[in-house]
């Protein structure tokens, strides 16, 4: 009688142990699977290089084209079609560096440059972050990535001081990209450069700067002031760098600077963000990149090359 009474309990215990054992095996299998997927992703990161392409699409009337999907884009690297691994259309926060030229060549324009920077900050969204930097041949970082109200106060407090040491635009750009954007691969990174375009003392070559820019997804916009020191060579060099990053050049004398900044902001808020993994077996150095859209009568504005380190 005793044996019959406790036998059902014995089988219940065995059954529960069996269920626990099966669940444990399933959990272990899922864990193994997760680890394999993680290792697989890690292997992709090790064996390839993520190339970021911030871009805009416009029609013949220069209106922004919205509502495109990943299927509408084709990326070619050195004439070889690439698989698109990253595609974003959301209005992610912007990380912006506002660079103000305070060299002697733009001394008389500084108050206008200062006002222009404040105008730009006014049209930024609350979620956007900005750094204010003044430069000649030395960088003066007035704040870290801060909200727009704080940046505005820094601009207002900046005294009208200048240096006679020359102007180092290429050195300054190189240092800003290297220190503030090199580790921000997936952020929307922007430099707004207010200058007359004169560079008379940089040690970094344009080629080195181009390679540094190619390693990041920084987009450069310039507002150029026409001074007696401006020359065609310096302006041409800057325009090439802007085309290289997919940005745009504006002339301060063309129209109200507030409208210029509104135009830049609108463009940034209509960007698509694409990325692909470049094979590290490819040769190191600069590679051509081209983006096409399957829709007709539209054009793409983006960077023209990338750099494999």
Tab-separated table of N, CA and C in Angstrom, residues 1-7:
chain	number	residue	atom	x	y	z
A	1	UNK	N	0.826	-1.212	0.000
A	1	UNK	CA	0.000	0.000	0.000
A	1	UNK	C	0.861	1.264	0.000
A	2	UNK	N	1.901	1.179	0.799
A	2	UNK	CA	2.808	2.318	0.873
A	2	UNK	C	3.424	2.623	-0.499
A	3	UNK	N	3.797	1.566	-1.228
A	3	UNK	CA	4.434	1.721	-2.541
A	3	UNK	C	3.479	2.349	-3.547
A	4	UNK	N	2.212	1.895	-3.528
A	4	UNK	CA	1.203	2.410	-4.463
A	4	UNK	C	0.896	3.861	-4.167
A	5	UNK	N	0.884	4.218	-2.894
A	5	UNK	CA	0.555	5.599	-2.500
A	5	UNK	C	1.590	6.590	-3.016
A	6	UNK	N	2.873	6.265	-2.960
A	6	UNK	CA	3.930	7.207	-3.318
A	6	UNK	C	4.399	7.100	-4.771
A	7	UNK	N	3.947	6.092	-5.487
A	7	UNK	CA	4.407	5.908	-6.868
A	7	UNK	C	4.032	7.076	-7.789
